[in-house]
Short mmCIF file of C-alpha atoms in Angstrom, two decimals:
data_model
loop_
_atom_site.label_atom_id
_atom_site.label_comp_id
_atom_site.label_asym_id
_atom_site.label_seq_id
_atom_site.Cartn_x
_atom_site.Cartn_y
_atom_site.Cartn_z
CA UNK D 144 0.00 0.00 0.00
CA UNK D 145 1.71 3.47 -0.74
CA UNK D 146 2.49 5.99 1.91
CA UNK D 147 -0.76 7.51 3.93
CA UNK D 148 -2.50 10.53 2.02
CA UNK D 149 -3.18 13.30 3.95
CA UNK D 150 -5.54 15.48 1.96
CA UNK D 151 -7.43 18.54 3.39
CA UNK D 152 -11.41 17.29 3.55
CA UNK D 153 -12.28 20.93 3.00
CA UNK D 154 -10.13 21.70 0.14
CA UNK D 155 -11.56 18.67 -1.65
CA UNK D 156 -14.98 19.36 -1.01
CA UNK D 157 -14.43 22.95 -2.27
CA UNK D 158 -12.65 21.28 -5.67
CA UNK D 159 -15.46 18.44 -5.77
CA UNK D 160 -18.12 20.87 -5.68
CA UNK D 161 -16.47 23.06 -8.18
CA UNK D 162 -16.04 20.02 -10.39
CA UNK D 163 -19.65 18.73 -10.12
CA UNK D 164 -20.72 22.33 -11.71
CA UNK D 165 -18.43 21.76 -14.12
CA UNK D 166 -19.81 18.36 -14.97
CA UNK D 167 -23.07 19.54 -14.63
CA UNK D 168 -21.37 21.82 -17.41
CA UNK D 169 -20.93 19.20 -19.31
CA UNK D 170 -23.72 17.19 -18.86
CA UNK D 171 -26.20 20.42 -20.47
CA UNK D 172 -23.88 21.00 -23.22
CA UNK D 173 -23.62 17.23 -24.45
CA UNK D 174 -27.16 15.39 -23.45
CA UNK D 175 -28.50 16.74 -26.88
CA UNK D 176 -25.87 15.10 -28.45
CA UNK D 177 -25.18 11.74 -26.98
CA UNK D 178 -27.05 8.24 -27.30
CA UNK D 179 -28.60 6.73 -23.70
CA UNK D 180 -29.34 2.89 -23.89
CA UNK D 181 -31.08 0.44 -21.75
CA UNK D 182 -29.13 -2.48 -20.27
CA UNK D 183 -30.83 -4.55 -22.99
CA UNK D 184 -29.86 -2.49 -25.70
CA UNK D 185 -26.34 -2.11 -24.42
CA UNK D 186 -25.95 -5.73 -23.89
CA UNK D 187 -27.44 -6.38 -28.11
CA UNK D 188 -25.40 -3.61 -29.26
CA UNK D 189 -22.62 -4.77 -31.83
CA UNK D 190 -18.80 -4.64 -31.09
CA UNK D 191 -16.33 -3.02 -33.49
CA UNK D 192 -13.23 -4.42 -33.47
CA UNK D 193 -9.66 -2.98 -33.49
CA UNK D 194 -9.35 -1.29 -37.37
CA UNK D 195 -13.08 -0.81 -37.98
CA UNK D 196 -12.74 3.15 -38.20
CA UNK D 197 -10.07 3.31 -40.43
CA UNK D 198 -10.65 0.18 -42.81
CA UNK D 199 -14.77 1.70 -42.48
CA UNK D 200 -13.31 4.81 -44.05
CA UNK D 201 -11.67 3.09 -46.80
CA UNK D 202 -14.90 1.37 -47.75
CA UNK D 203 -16.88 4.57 -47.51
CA UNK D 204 -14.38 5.83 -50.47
CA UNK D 205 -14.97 2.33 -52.10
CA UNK D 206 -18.47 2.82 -51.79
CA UNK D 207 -19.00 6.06 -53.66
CA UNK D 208 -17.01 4.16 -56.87
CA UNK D 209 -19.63 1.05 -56.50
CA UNK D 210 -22.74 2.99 -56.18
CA UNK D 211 -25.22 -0.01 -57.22
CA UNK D 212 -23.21 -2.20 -54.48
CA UNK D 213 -24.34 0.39 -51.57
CA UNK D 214 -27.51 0.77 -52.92
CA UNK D 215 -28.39 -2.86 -52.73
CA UNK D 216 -26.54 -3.26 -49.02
CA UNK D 217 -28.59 -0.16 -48.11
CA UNK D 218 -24.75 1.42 -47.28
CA UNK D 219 -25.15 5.58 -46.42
CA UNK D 220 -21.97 6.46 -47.16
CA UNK D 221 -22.84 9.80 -45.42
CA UNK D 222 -24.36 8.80 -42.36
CA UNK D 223 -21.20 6.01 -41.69
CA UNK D 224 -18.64 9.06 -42.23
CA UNK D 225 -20.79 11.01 -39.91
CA UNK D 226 -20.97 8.34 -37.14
CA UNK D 227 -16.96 8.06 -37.42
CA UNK D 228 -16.43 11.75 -37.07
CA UNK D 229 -18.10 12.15 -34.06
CA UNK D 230 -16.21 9.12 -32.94
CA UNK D 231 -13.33 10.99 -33.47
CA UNK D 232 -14.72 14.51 -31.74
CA UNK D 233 -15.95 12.42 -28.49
CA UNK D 234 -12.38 10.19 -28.23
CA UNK D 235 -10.23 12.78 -26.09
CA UNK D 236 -12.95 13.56 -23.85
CA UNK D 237 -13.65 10.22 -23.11
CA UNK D 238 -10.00 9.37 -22.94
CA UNK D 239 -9.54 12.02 -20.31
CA UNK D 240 -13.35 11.38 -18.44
CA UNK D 241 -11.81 7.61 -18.08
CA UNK D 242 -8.48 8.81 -16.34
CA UNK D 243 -10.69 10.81 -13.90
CA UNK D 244 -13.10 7.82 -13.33
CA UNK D 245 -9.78 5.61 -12.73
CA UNK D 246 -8.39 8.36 -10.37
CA UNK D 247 -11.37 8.59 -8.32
CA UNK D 248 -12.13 4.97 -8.23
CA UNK D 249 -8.47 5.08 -6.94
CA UNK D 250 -8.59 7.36 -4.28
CA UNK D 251 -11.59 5.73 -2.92
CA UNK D 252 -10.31 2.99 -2.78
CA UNK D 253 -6.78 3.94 -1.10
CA UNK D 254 -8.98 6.37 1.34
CA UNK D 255 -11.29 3.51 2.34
CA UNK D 256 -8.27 1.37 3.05
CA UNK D 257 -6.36 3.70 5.16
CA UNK D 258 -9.37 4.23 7.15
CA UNK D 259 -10.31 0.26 7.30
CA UNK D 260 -6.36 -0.69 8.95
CA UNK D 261 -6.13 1.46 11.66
CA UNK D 262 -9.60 1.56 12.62
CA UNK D 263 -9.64 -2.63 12.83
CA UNK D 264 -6.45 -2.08 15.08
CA UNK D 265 -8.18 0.34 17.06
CA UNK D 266 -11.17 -2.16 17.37
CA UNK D 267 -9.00 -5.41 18.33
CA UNK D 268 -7.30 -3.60 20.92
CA UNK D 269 -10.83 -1.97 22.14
CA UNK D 270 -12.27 -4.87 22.08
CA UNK D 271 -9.80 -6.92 24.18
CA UNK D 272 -9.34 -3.76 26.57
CA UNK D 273 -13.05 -3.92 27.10
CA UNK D 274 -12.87 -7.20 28.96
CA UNK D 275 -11.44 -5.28 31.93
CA UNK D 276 -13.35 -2.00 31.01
CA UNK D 277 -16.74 -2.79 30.29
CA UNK D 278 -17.72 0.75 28.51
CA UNK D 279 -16.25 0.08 26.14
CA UNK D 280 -18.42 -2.17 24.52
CA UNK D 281 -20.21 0.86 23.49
CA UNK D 282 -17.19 1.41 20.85
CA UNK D 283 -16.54 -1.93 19.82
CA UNK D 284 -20.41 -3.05 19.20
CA UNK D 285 -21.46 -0.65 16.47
CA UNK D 286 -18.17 -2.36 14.89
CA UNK D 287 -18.41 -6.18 15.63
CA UNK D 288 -20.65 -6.92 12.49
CA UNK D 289 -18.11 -5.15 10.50
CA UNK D 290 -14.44 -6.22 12.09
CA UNK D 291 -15.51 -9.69 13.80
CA UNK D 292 -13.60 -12.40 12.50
CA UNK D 293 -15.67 -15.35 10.75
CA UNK D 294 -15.59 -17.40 13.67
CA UNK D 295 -16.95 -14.68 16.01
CA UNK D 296 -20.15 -14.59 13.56
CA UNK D 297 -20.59 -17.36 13.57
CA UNK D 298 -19.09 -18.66 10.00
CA UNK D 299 -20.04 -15.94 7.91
CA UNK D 300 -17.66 -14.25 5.78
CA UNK D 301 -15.92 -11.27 7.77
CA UNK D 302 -16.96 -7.87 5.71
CA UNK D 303 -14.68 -6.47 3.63
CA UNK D 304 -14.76 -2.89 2.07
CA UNK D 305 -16.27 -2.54 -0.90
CA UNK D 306 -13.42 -2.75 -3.87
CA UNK D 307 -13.84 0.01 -6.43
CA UNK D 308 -16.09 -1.53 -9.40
CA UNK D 309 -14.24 -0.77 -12.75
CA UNK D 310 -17.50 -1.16 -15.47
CA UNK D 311 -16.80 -3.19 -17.65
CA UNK D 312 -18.37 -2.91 -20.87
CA UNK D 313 -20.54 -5.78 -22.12
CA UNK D 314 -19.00 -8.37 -24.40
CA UNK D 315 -20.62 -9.37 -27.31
CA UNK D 316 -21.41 -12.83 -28.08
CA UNK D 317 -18.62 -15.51 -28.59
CA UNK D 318 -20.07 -15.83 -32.45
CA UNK D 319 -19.38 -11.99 -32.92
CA UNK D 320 -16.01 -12.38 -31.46
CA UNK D 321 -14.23 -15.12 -33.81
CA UNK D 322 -14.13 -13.92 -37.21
CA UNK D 323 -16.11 -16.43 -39.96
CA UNK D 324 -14.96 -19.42 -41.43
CA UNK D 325 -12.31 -18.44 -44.35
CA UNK D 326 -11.70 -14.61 -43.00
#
């Protein structure tokens, strides 16, 4: 684990609130703009694979050369390029929204774990202290669910904090991932 942060609680809450306008910000100016699926519709949603945008763009050239071939695949040149540009516009904002998703998921995570070790010190030796001090059961039995070992719960699984959840985004199905006979 690195070395202990020490970060000012009301410094941060003056940046996180300055950053939630911001995002707010952000949020106004793009909801026009951006698609919003259902779990269902994300989950159905096709994969590109590594090279689509590029080798997309070739066939887009292609296409206008072959007009009676897009016709009949019902191929819009147009709305294809269009889709790939604002793949492109979206890219470094994502890029940099994803580093500040990873950052926070990381500092909650190291916060909640520098919090969890010394506090489950504090409550072993509160807890064996309060067989000659009674009171102070008061401290240690909010905690017991949370720091009692497995045995002391009788078998259940001692509680653990809560890792940061990365999303992971849904994978399509194993037919969509291996390319068809003879590619």
């Amino acid at each position: 684990m690195p070395a202990p942060t020490r970060i000012d609680t009301a410094e941060l809450e003056l940046a996180t609130a300055k950053a939630r306008k911001k995002i707010e910000e952000a949020f106004a100016l793009l909801s026009p703009y951006l698609v919003v699926l259902n779990d269902a519709e994300r989950a159905a949603m096709p994969r590109a694979r590594d090279g689509f945008e590029q080798a997309t763009r070739s066939l887009c050239r292609a296409m206008a050369e072959h007009p009676a071939v897009a016709t009949a695949a019902g191929f819009e040149s147009e709305a294809v390029q269009e889709d790939l540009n604002n793949l492109d516009v979206i890219r470094p904002l994502v890029e940099r929204v994803e580093e500040l998703r990873q950052r926070l998921a990381d500092s909650r995570l190291t916060w909640s774990a520098e919090a969890w070790s010394p506090s489950l010190v504090a409550y072993g030796v509160a807890k064996a202290a309060s067989e000659v001090n009674p009171a102070l059961r008061t401290v240690t039995a909010p905690l017991a669910r949370i720091f009692a070992t497995r045995r002391a719960r009788g078998g259940e699984e001692p509680a653990q904090p809560a890792p940061a959840q990365q999303p992971q985004p849904p994978q399509p199905p194993r037919s969509a991932q291996q390319p068809p006979p003879g590619a």
